[in-house]
Amino acid sequence: MAIQEQETAAEPVRLFRINTGSCNGCDVELAVTSAVAEFDVEQLGCRYTESAREADVLLVTGPLTVKARDEVLRLYAETPRDRLTVAVGVCPVSGGVFRDSYAVDGPLDRHLPVDVNVTGCPPRPQALLEGIRTALEIRKARREGVEPIHEPGDRKPSHADNFPARGRLSFDAAACVDCRMCRHVCAAGAIRFEAGKQGVRLTLWHNSCVFCGLCSHYCPTGALSVTGDWRLDHRAADAFRQVDRGEVLYEPCAGCGEAIIPAAPQLLHAAFRRPNPEIEKLKNLCPACRQQMSIGVPRR
Amino acid sequence: MTTKIIELGPHQLALEEPMYFRVQLEGDRVADLDVLPGQVHRGMEHLVMRRNLYQNITLLERLCSLCSNSHPSTFCAAVEDVAGIAIPERAEYLRAVADEIKRIASHLFCCAVQANAIGEVPLFRRIMEIREIMQRAKEAIYGNRMDLAANVIGGVRYDLTPEAASYLAQAMEQMKKPLDQLYLQFGNNPVLMARMAWVGVLPREAAVECAVVGPVARACGIDYDVRKKSPYGAYDRLDFKVALQTTGDVRARNLVRLAEARQSVSLIEQCLAQLPAGPLCADTLPEIPAGEAIAKSEAPRGELMYYLRTDGSDFPVRLKWRVPSYMNWDALKLMLKGEPVANIPLIVNSIDPCIACTDR
Ligand code: SF4
Ligand code: SF4
């Protein structure tokens, strides 16, 4: 890779870390990128520095607590003007699970400009390296006065790749029955439902999600699933594009024509291993018509 | 002798977490010490009451990433106590597997950080490489290298397929030799002895007085391990001895940790051998009545306690916990008294302080 060769030939790029009140997950993983050969930042031509004044790339972890804020801003003021800032983990990007606390004053970009977000909770070291690589691309482009081009990283297959990593969540609107269990169990507030004219829209924010998989565990129909896709680093300007959306469309009730959310086939199969025609009929009826059909009042 | 006050921050202390100390020096020796807390205060007690019991499983796992499994599993145990749920036997074993995996990784991280604090960088790197075996196993089985997402109310939400179990067994085999070697090295290597033996001593009486817990207590000869004292989950069916040392110094703390890590390997092997078949979870959405409960467990840093009160809704009325590092803080003053400034990073790291848990 072009970046790598140039940087190793020249001075190493210096990385400086600030912890703004994290659970230390991200920080322990950053320690791995200085200690473990497979993930060493040296392969990107970088090394860690203990001095903010030397920082070429600033790595910030944690949700930015009220108490840490002044210290963070003081350190930030010491860093050189052309440094790049990388928000590591979902905490600094959105607050993650700690949002809505009196003690948290994030997200980070309310206080200082952020260039790259590395989504994850914590991001695996491979993802950290990809995020740093993205920052280096922006740095290079800025120096040359051109637009950064994204070069896909050459990731080495890792031993764990035989097993799925918990990555991006994916939503299948066709299986959703609008029960909203996922939103109920989501600690990060990453899932939102909005009722529209055509149907109910679900939006899942990857920058808030902590990839716990609880939504998918409790989803009765399997509409939410955990994918192995962990490459979620992106330029901060693209933060609002990091979503998964889907719309559960209304359908007219087979009895009276009122707009309803029909039960998904997945739900019927979960409830009755082999739904019979009677049950299949129920799924397209609104509650009032279902009652009529079951109680046996004459049909419309 | 001149008295001087200095402030030390995370970078000077080689800490992963933002912790600041105000140290009073007499000459070049430590006379007194104040911890300046709060940097990692995220308002957890407030947050847990604004999240329902399900959301709290995920939130509590992020109280601290190094003992991340201990928090949700102890929390779930408290909820299950309130609801009168007995979790399936297979789930008990799977919780123990998750806890012991985290214990090995946590103990190794602590030893690695100390090696770094005394400038033994090759040793630091070697321990971190050994720890990678655990990291890979965590990711392979749970999908994440830090937060396992193993627990739900009523049991667990992961299973060990035969394939995953044999992968884990293989990983355990790989850990044995390196852990034995590290134990010998921390015990006998002259360079490590010179830096760690008789350094940061906490006498047994003082340890009792401060009510320290975990490896810090066991390094002073205090025979206290929740897994033995009040066994929970599968621990009454597992065979192990409480790791003990008597000298109460930095070396002893690390020997306790390394002995425990080795024991955890054996505990995981026992779990794999005994793992009964059956369901993973008692009931997906149990009713949680009004009530209160206390649950305890032996987290990597020591005894962890949860107090929970519910009112029949699925939001907790009160959730409070006592974390192990909180008990070990005060003892730090005694350990540091009279020590040269250069030993501060090592001694502070030797209690394996968790600020994320303590500041919460
Ligand atoms: S993003 Fe997740 S792992 Fe990282 S500090 Fe926040 S809670 Fe911890
Ligand atoms: S995995 Fe699901 S429940 Fe967990 S944080 Fe993401 S959206 Fe929320």
XYZ file of C-alpha atoms and ligand atoms in Angstrom:
676
model
C 0.000 0.000 0.000
C 1.175 3.435 -0.931
C 0.551 5.063 2.452
C 2.409 2.439 4.318
C 5.602 2.684 2.292
C 5.818 6.429 2.442
C 5.128 6.673 6.134
C 7.579 4.020 7.174
C 10.274 5.647 5.107
C 9.588 8.978 6.779
C 8.870 9.815 10.406
C 6.279 7.589 12.048
C 2.818 9.052 12.516
C 2.264 9.633 16.203
C -0.909 8.502 17.912
C -2.080 10.001 21.184
C -4.907 8.556 23.266
C -7.384 10.288 25.539
C -9.819 8.366 27.690
C -12.865 10.514 28.478
C -14.490 8.111 30.926
C -14.787 4.839 29.067
C -15.610 1.404 30.442
C -11.994 0.716 29.381
C -12.980 -1.813 26.723
C -11.795 0.398 23.904
C -8.641 1.314 25.814
C -7.673 -2.265 26.465
C -8.109 -2.976 22.758
C -5.950 0.036 21.921
C -3.299 -1.371 24.258
C -3.448 -4.510 22.126
C -2.521 -2.441 19.073
C 0.720 -1.477 20.786
C 1.541 -4.863 22.278
C 0.447 -7.655 19.969
C 2.414 -8.154 16.758
C -0.589 -9.103 14.616
C -2.356 -5.824 15.375
C 0.597 -3.518 15.962
C 0.035 0.032 14.666
C 3.625 -0.123 13.410
C 2.327 -1.930 10.335
C 0.604 1.348 9.422
C 3.776 3.341 10.059
C 2.452 4.644 13.387
C 3.613 4.665 16.953
C 2.111 5.854 20.229
C 3.313 8.982 21.975
C 2.816 10.086 25.569
C 2.838 13.757 24.653
C -0.216 15.586 23.331
C 2.088 18.112 21.624
C 3.364 15.388 19.314
C -0.022 14.031 18.302
C -0.615 13.576 14.576
C -3.685 11.474 15.228
C -5.762 11.785 18.366
C -7.691 8.701 19.470
C -10.544 9.480 21.845
C -12.448 6.842 23.829
C -15.352 7.137 26.264
C -18.639 9.053 26.396
C -17.031 12.340 27.600
C -18.022 12.668 31.221
C -18.713 16.064 32.733
C -15.742 15.648 35.012
C -13.331 14.712 32.218
C -14.421 17.488 29.844
C -12.049 20.250 30.902
C -9.084 17.927 31.001
C -9.919 16.646 27.527
C -10.252 20.149 26.117
C -6.986 21.184 27.766
C -5.155 18.245 26.189
C -6.840 18.877 22.862
C -5.615 22.480 22.898
C -2.067 21.157 23.253
C -2.242 19.027 20.120
C -0.931 20.449 16.811
C -3.432 22.191 14.566
C -3.261 19.682 11.743
C -3.941 16.616 13.889
C -6.819 14.317 13.000
C -9.331 13.192 15.574
C -10.698 9.668 15.656
C -13.661 8.783 17.864
C -13.059 5.228 19.043
C -16.085 3.080 19.916
C -19.708 4.224 19.923
C -19.303 6.113 23.228
C -17.717 9.302 21.876
C -19.833 9.132 18.711
C -23.282 8.944 20.331
C -22.908 8.194 24.028
C -23.660 4.516 23.398
C -25.350 2.957 26.435
C -24.455 5.959 28.616
C -26.552 8.502 26.766
C -29.076 10.607 28.701
C -27.022 10.756 31.881
C -26.487 13.948 33.855
C -22.832 12.954 34.108
C -22.186 12.623 30.378
C -21.590 15.638 28.162
C -21.022 14.037 24.778
C -21.121 13.356 21.947
C -17.548 14.435 21.386
C -18.281 16.489 18.275
C -20.255 18.962 20.350
C -16.932 20.095 21.755
C -14.343 19.543 19.069
C -14.177 18.545 15.397
C -14.042 14.801 14.742
C -12.726 13.328 11.483
C -13.321 9.587 11.736
C -15.709 7.385 13.703
C -14.804 3.814 14.515
C -18.060 2.152 15.437
C -18.026 -0.893 17.708
C -18.301 -1.679 21.406
C -15.439 -2.159 21.651
C -14.243 -2.289 18.053
C -12.033 -5.317 17.439
C -8.350 -4.450 16.830
C -8.774 -5.057 13.103
C -11.470 -2.358 13.109
C -9.220 0.007 15.077
C -6.496 -0.419 12.462
C -8.996 0.244 9.681
C -10.154 3.408 11.431
C -6.592 4.650 11.836
C -5.957 3.802 8.191
C -8.949 5.921 7.170
C -7.545 8.788 9.243
C -4.181 8.416 7.513
C -5.873 8.598 4.118
C -7.574 11.841 5.064
C -4.316 13.185 6.444
C -2.463 12.400 3.252
C -5.181 13.884 1.070
C -5.270 17.064 3.143
C -1.548 17.499 2.832
C -1.723 17.087 -0.907
C -4.828 19.213 -1.162
C -6.919 16.497 -2.828
C -10.019 14.503 -1.922
C -9.265 11.366 0.088
C -9.712 8.144 -1.822
C -10.682 5.103 0.106
C -8.309 2.222 -0.412
C -9.735 -1.034 0.833
C -7.510 -2.432 3.545
C -5.697 -5.672 2.960
C -6.971 -7.543 5.957
C -5.289 -10.709 6.926
C -7.691 -13.539 7.632
C -7.786 -14.119 11.346
C -8.209 -17.366 13.199
C -11.538 -16.257 14.598
C -13.000 -15.649 11.165
C -14.275 -19.211 11.131
C -16.686 -18.081 13.825
C -18.908 -15.061 13.302
C -17.972 -11.783 15.014
C -20.857 -9.751 16.391
C -21.095 -6.887 13.904
C -23.671 -4.716 12.219
C -27.339 -5.548 12.853
C -29.575 -6.140 9.896
C -33.330 -5.663 9.716
C -35.777 -7.626 7.592
C -39.015 -5.656 7.354
C -40.881 -8.591 5.806
C -40.549 -10.547 9.052
C -41.399 -7.668 11.411
C -44.766 -7.642 13.199
C -44.332 -4.237 14.855
C -44.289 -5.657 18.403
C -41.377 -3.331 19.280
C -39.725 -5.784 21.620
C -36.351 -4.841 20.123
C -36.746 -1.217 21.097
C -37.841 -2.290 24.562
C -34.648 -4.262 25.260
C -32.168 -1.926 23.535
C -30.034 -0.229 26.178
C -28.514 2.149 23.678
C -31.724 3.569 22.251
C -30.498 2.586 18.803
C -33.891 1.566 17.424
C -36.674 3.956 16.496
C -40.195 3.311 15.179
C -42.171 5.892 13.282
C -45.680 5.464 11.988
C -46.081 6.808 8.458
C -48.835 6.814 5.875
C -47.742 3.628 4.134
C -46.553 1.710 7.130
C -44.326 1.653 10.187
C -40.714 2.528 9.680
C -37.891 1.101 11.771
C -34.535 2.860 11.869
C -31.497 1.274 13.518
C -28.528 3.555 14.155
C -25.221 1.721 13.887
C -23.496 4.594 15.662
C -25.605 4.100 18.776
C -25.814 0.313 18.689
C -23.401 -1.521 20.978
C -23.787 -4.794 19.063
C -25.073 -6.681 22.091
C -27.493 -8.666 19.960
C -30.218 -8.520 22.609
C -32.777 -7.184 20.107
C -32.162 -10.138 17.862
C -32.294 -12.534 20.833
C -35.723 -11.312 21.923
C -37.190 -10.697 18.457
C -39.938 -13.336 18.122
C -39.769 -13.551 14.335
C -36.076 -13.223 13.552
C -36.568 -9.855 11.836
C -33.337 -8.589 13.399
C -30.134 -10.477 12.931
C -26.512 -9.966 13.857
C -24.196 -9.965 10.863
C -20.452 -10.558 10.934
C -19.810 -7.210 9.264
C -17.446 -5.318 11.575
C -15.964 -2.824 9.083
C -17.962 0.176 10.166
C -15.394 2.945 10.386
C -16.402 6.000 8.390
C -15.684 9.656 7.928
C -17.505 11.674 10.559
C -19.301 13.576 7.783
C -21.044 10.313 6.866
C -22.269 9.590 10.402
C -25.943 9.986 9.610
C -25.772 7.474 6.799
C -24.866 4.657 9.162
C -28.334 3.213 9.493
C -30.426 0.220 8.599
C -33.987 1.039 7.648
C -37.044 -0.867 6.743
C -40.729 -0.267 6.415
C -43.435 -2.629 7.543
C -46.249 -1.848 5.141
C -49.860 -1.591 6.114
C -52.258 -3.851 4.297
C -55.999 -3.580 4.109
C -57.912 -5.874 6.453
C -59.397 -8.721 4.431
C -62.688 -8.115 6.203
C -63.283 -4.377 6.434
C -60.377 -2.849 4.525
C -58.892 -0.887 7.412
C -55.082 -0.486 7.290
C -53.397 -3.074 9.537
C -50.003 -4.673 10.065
C -50.529 -8.306 9.065
C -48.805 -11.009 11.098
C -45.615 -12.084 9.370
C -45.350 -15.711 8.210
C -42.323 -16.011 10.542
C -44.560 -15.267 13.513
C -47.140 -17.839 12.522
C -44.470 -20.448 12.046
C -42.995 -19.638 15.442
C -46.387 -19.964 17.080
C -47.790 -22.916 15.108
C -45.302 -25.176 13.499
C -47.656 -25.716 10.583
C -50.275 -22.944 10.470
C -53.556 -24.278 9.112
C -55.687 -22.341 6.589
C -57.929 -21.011 9.356
C -54.991 -19.379 11.090
C -53.586 -18.086 7.810
C -56.921 -16.345 7.288
C -56.733 -14.640 10.688
C -53.463 -12.952 9.873
C -54.986 -10.572 7.336
C -57.850 -9.437 9.559
C -58.044 -6.463 11.870
C -58.867 -7.225 15.537
C -62.563 -6.451 15.087
C -62.904 -8.740 12.086
C -60.864 -11.458 13.819
C -63.302 -11.353 16.674
C -66.203 -11.676 14.334
C -64.653 -14.592 12.551
C -63.901 -16.457 15.774
C -67.093 -15.684 17.591
C -69.076 -16.534 14.506
C -71.093 -13.399 14.019
C -72.189 -13.127 10.395
C -69.414 -11.841 8.131
C -69.494 -8.672 6.205
C 13.421 16.635 54.993
C 11.424 18.561 52.402
C 7.728 17.915 52.016
C 6.302 18.243 48.559
C 2.960 17.581 46.916
C 2.764 16.292 43.358
C -0.095 15.324 41.114
C 0.127 12.256 38.968
C -2.118 11.509 36.008
C -2.925 8.470 33.911
C 0.011 8.775 31.544
C 2.659 8.902 34.282
C 1.011 5.967 36.005
C 0.878 3.806 32.890
C -2.867 3.429 33.412
C -5.481 2.665 30.823
C -7.986 4.735 32.733
C -8.036 8.385 33.764
C -7.115 8.403 37.429
C -5.356 11.223 39.197
C -3.465 11.094 42.469
C -2.272 13.808 44.790
C 0.835 12.460 46.450
C 2.549 13.965 49.429
C 6.263 13.302 49.424
C 8.836 13.453 52.129
C 12.160 13.572 50.361
C 11.661 11.085 47.569
C 9.343 8.839 49.571
C 5.561 8.732 49.636
C 4.075 10.073 52.866
C 0.399 10.265 51.962
C -1.888 9.939 49.022
C -5.262 11.155 47.852
C -7.192 9.701 44.970
C -8.952 12.334 42.866
C -11.937 10.411 41.594
C -14.812 11.093 39.246
C -13.328 11.150 35.749
C -15.193 7.981 34.818
C -18.398 8.861 36.645
C -21.124 8.158 34.114
C -24.031 8.358 36.538
C -24.640 4.623 36.488
C -26.990 4.497 39.476
C -29.155 7.058 37.731
C -28.935 5.310 34.371
C -29.898 1.858 35.656
C -33.146 3.251 36.987
C -34.006 4.747 33.619
C -33.471 1.436 31.865
C -35.667 -1.620 32.239
C -34.324 -4.921 33.522
C -33.532 -6.161 30.010
C -31.714 -3.019 28.953
C -29.718 -3.190 32.152
C -28.163 -6.495 31.117
C -26.369 -4.683 28.314
C -25.749 -1.471 30.228
C -24.212 -3.267 33.214
C -21.915 -5.281 31.012
C -20.404 -1.899 30.147
C -19.860 -0.851 33.726
C -16.374 -2.210 33.245
C -14.966 -4.184 30.366
C -12.389 -6.182 32.261
C -14.882 -7.911 34.526
C -17.721 -7.336 32.083
C -19.290 -10.767 32.494
C -19.410 -10.596 36.300
C -21.748 -7.603 36.241
C -24.600 -8.946 34.094
C -24.354 -12.445 35.568
C -24.563 -11.136 39.143
C -27.351 -8.750 38.165
C -29.297 -11.572 36.518
C -28.759 -13.711 39.613
C -30.358 -10.945 41.706
C -33.344 -10.676 39.336
C -33.723 -14.455 39.333
C -33.669 -14.472 43.116
C -36.493 -11.910 43.228
C -38.510 -13.894 40.692
C -37.758 -17.274 42.284
C -36.255 -18.663 39.089
C -33.866 -21.595 39.179
C -31.769 -21.416 36.043
C -31.158 -24.640 34.081
C -28.047 -26.578 35.017
C -26.496 -26.160 31.609
C -26.825 -22.391 31.996
C -25.045 -22.539 35.370
C -22.083 -24.205 33.751
C -22.078 -21.845 30.798
C -22.062 -18.840 33.130
C -19.069 -20.296 34.940
C -17.271 -20.839 31.625
C -17.824 -17.202 30.658
C -16.687 -15.942 34.072
C -13.523 -18.020 34.089
C -12.588 -17.036 30.544
C -12.856 -13.393 31.578
C -10.855 -14.055 34.744
C -7.882 -15.445 32.832
C -7.850 -12.532 30.393
C -8.261 -9.966 33.171
C -5.503 -11.405 35.368
C -3.108 -11.585 32.440
C -3.833 -7.997 31.476
C -3.035 -6.899 35.020
C 0.296 -8.761 35.044
C 1.153 -7.370 31.601
C 0.494 -3.783 32.667
C 2.779 -4.226 35.660
C 5.559 -5.618 33.508
C 5.190 -2.489 31.391
C 5.216 -0.270 34.474
C 8.660 -1.539 35.459
C 10.013 -1.226 31.925
C 10.021 -4.951 31.129
C 8.571 -4.351 27.658
C 9.379 -7.772 26.142
C 7.606 -9.458 29.056
C 4.653 -7.084 28.635
C 4.404 -8.075 24.989
C 4.747 -11.764 25.727
C 1.929 -11.752 28.292
C -0.281 -9.824 25.886
C 0.456 -12.408 23.181
C -0.514 -15.212 25.547
C -3.666 -13.309 26.433
C -4.531 -13.220 22.729
C -5.336 -16.932 22.922
C -8.149 -15.969 25.296
C -9.172 -12.982 23.187
C -9.481 -15.163 20.113
C -11.475 -17.736 22.040
C -13.846 -15.038 23.323
C -14.407 -13.678 19.871
C -14.863 -17.135 18.393
C -17.446 -18.188 20.952
C -19.208 -14.953 21.854
C -18.509 -12.740 18.857
C -16.738 -10.011 20.829
C -13.330 -9.840 22.477
C -14.441 -7.915 25.580
C -18.203 -7.923 26.083
C -19.476 -11.475 25.847
C -23.248 -10.860 25.912
C -23.599 -14.276 27.505
C -26.345 -13.642 30.068
C -30.080 -13.176 30.066
C -32.596 -13.239 32.881
C -33.219 -16.931 33.443
C -30.016 -18.285 31.973
C -27.640 -17.679 29.110
C -28.050 -16.824 25.470
C -25.102 -18.616 23.990
C -24.458 -22.279 23.573
C -21.309 -24.294 23.215
C -21.738 -26.357 20.107
C -19.516 -29.448 19.994
C -17.348 -27.543 17.538
C -17.001 -24.518 19.824
C -16.399 -26.733 22.851
C -13.530 -28.527 21.183
C -12.114 -25.187 20.029
C -12.245 -23.970 23.630
C -10.668 -27.163 24.928
C -7.826 -26.683 22.472
C -7.347 -23.081 23.602
C -7.184 -24.261 27.218
C -4.518 -26.780 26.299
C -2.497 -23.955 24.726
C -2.719 -21.854 27.885
C -1.266 -24.391 30.295
C 2.428 -24.211 29.520
C 2.669 -20.429 29.174
C 0.768 -19.938 32.444
C 3.042 -22.363 34.293
C 6.074 -20.581 32.890
C 4.764 -17.166 33.876
C 4.146 -18.401 37.399
C 7.730 -19.542 37.723
C 9.002 -16.339 36.182
C 7.029 -14.043 38.487
C 8.007 -16.249 41.404
C 11.716 -16.691 40.847
C 13.155 -14.485 38.143
C 15.800 -12.296 39.885
C 14.940 -9.153 37.929
C 11.233 -9.419 38.744
C 12.028 -10.413 42.335
C 14.157 -7.301 42.754
C 11.300 -5.081 41.611
C 8.300 -6.876 43.094
C 9.259 -8.782 46.229
C 8.785 -6.853 49.491
C 7.432 -3.938 47.510
C 4.047 -2.405 48.326
C 3.546 -4.656 51.333
C 0.131 -4.802 52.973
C 0.385 -6.565 56.340
C -2.298 -9.107 57.059
C -3.835 -7.166 59.982
C -4.083 -4.046 57.851
C -5.669 -6.085 55.098
C -8.321 -7.338 57.498
C -8.880 -3.805 58.779
C -9.370 -2.399 55.275
C -11.554 -5.399 54.361
C -9.706 -5.818 51.065
C -11.010 -8.467 48.683
C -9.915 -10.612 45.779
C -6.283 -11.316 44.916
C -5.213 -8.378 47.128
C -6.683 -10.147 50.160
C -5.564 -13.628 49.199
C -1.999 -12.346 48.728
C -2.054 -11.527 52.461
C -3.140 -15.033 53.368
C -6.831 -14.190 53.783
C -8.719 -17.278 52.693
C -11.714 -15.610 51.094
C -13.164 -16.452 47.721
C -16.906 -16.134 47.120
C -16.824 -19.178 44.863
C -15.868 -21.224 47.948
C -17.421 -19.241 50.806
C -20.903 -19.033 49.352
C -20.878 -21.046 46.138
C -23.233 -19.895 43.415
C -24.104 -21.372 40.022
C -22.034 -24.421 39.194
C -19.165 -23.757 41.619
C -20.278 -26.251 44.255
C -19.737 -28.986 41.672
C -16.310 -27.805 40.576
C -13.071 -28.737 42.224
C -10.484 -26.061 43.063
C -8.431 -24.645 45.906
C -8.335 -21.016 46.936
C -5.005 -19.577 45.739
C -3.140 -18.126 48.696
C 0.129 -16.334 49.402
C 1.340 -14.841 52.664
C 3.761 -11.991 52.002
C 1.199 -9.396 50.908
C 3.566 -7.733 48.425
C 3.332 -7.035 44.698
C 4.917 -10.387 43.899
C 2.394 -12.270 46.019
C -0.547 -10.534 44.329
C 0.706 -11.571 40.942
C 1.366 -15.131 42.033
C -2.200 -15.358 43.281
C -3.444 -14.072 39.919
C -1.324 -16.444 37.890
C -2.265 -19.408 40.058
C -5.928 -18.471 39.650
C -5.610 -18.119 35.910
C -4.148 -21.623 35.777
C -6.979 -22.848 37.982
C -9.526 -21.202 35.722
C -8.157 -23.329 32.887
C -8.900 -26.390 34.958
C -12.348 -25.048 35.928
C -13.232 -24.530 32.278
C -12.055 -28.053 31.474
C -14.190 -29.425 34.286
C -17.182 -27.486 32.979
C -16.660 -28.875 29.494
C -16.414 -32.392 30.860
C -19.483 -32.101 33.099
C -21.635 -29.898 30.845
C -25.132 -31.346 31.127
C -27.560 -31.287 28.225
C -30.740 -29.269 28.506
C -32.225 -25.834 27.961
C -30.208 -22.619 28.146
C -32.840 -20.442 29.716
C -35.643 -21.076 32.203
C -38.245 -18.755 30.746
C -37.812 -16.073 28.117
C -40.017 -13.405 29.657
C -40.580 -14.287 33.305
C -42.723 -12.146 35.521
C -40.621 -10.158 37.981
C -42.628 -9.464 41.144
C -41.943 -6.760 43.720
C -39.109 -7.755 46.011
C -35.488 -7.342 46.875
C -32.387 -9.455 46.645
C -28.645 -9.437 47.117
C -26.389 -11.427 44.813
C -22.654 -11.952 45.137
C -19.935 -13.338 42.954
C -16.178 -13.544 42.758
C -15.225 -11.119 39.991
C -11.598 -11.069 38.798
C -10.853 -8.243 41.260
C -12.752 -9.828 44.147
C -16.140 -9.945 45.776
C -18.840 -8.172 43.802
C -22.221 -7.489 45.405
C -25.505 -6.425 43.865
C -28.532 -5.134 45.677
C -31.765 -4.972 43.696
C -35.237 -3.798 44.601
C -38.194 -4.170 42.263
C -41.815 -3.060 42.406
C -43.457 -5.460 39.988
C -42.780 -3.297 36.934
C -39.817 -4.091 34.754
C -37.846 -1.046 35.879
C -35.676 -1.442 38.976
C -36.609 0.767 41.905
C -33.088 0.609 43.232
C -29.944 -1.029 42.051
C -26.767 -0.656 43.967
C -23.522 -2.483 43.942
C -20.308 -2.752 45.839
C -17.391 -3.288 43.536
C -14.135 -4.925 44.602
C -11.813 -2.053 43.684
C -13.673 0.225 46.072
C -12.557 -1.926 48.996
C -8.983 -2.060 47.790
C -8.516 1.700 47.306
C -7.852 2.574 50.909
C -5.238 -0.086 51.283
C -3.245 1.657 48.571
C -2.242 4.357 51.050
C -0.724 1.785 53.358
C 1.033 -0.029 50.545
C 2.590 3.167 49.231
C 3.708 4.684 52.510
C 7.475 5.051 52.531
C 7.879 3.751 48.999
C 10.031 5.654 46.481
C 8.135 7.674 43.875
C 9.401 5.388 41.128
C 7.396 2.500 42.607
C 4.046 4.291 42.495
C 2.943 3.070 39.029
C 3.816 -0.526 39.842
C 2.098 -0.588 43.222
C -1.020 1.176 41.972
C -1.338 -1.311 39.124
C -0.678 -4.233 41.457
C -4.121 -3.872 43.034
C -5.565 -4.058 39.510
C -7.623 -0.931 40.123
C -10.786 -0.565 38.140
C -11.823 3.043 37.945
C -14.721 2.345 35.603
C -16.281 0.211 38.355
C -15.424 2.546 41.216
C -16.323 5.909 39.668
C -19.184 4.383 37.691
S -17.659 1.993 23.143
Fe -18.246 0.239 24.393
S -16.287 -0.740 24.883
Fe -15.821 1.310 24.172
S -15.718 2.496 26.055
Fe -17.816 2.679 25.266
S -18.965 1.095 26.356
Fe -16.795 0.621 26.563
S -27.669 -5.019 19.139
Fe -29.832 -4.417 19.133
S -30.330 -4.206 21.331
Fe -28.109 -4.216 21.189
S -27.571 -2.049 21.081
Fe -27.739 -2.785 18.954
S -29.814 -2.310 18.343
Fe -29.753 -2.166 20.584
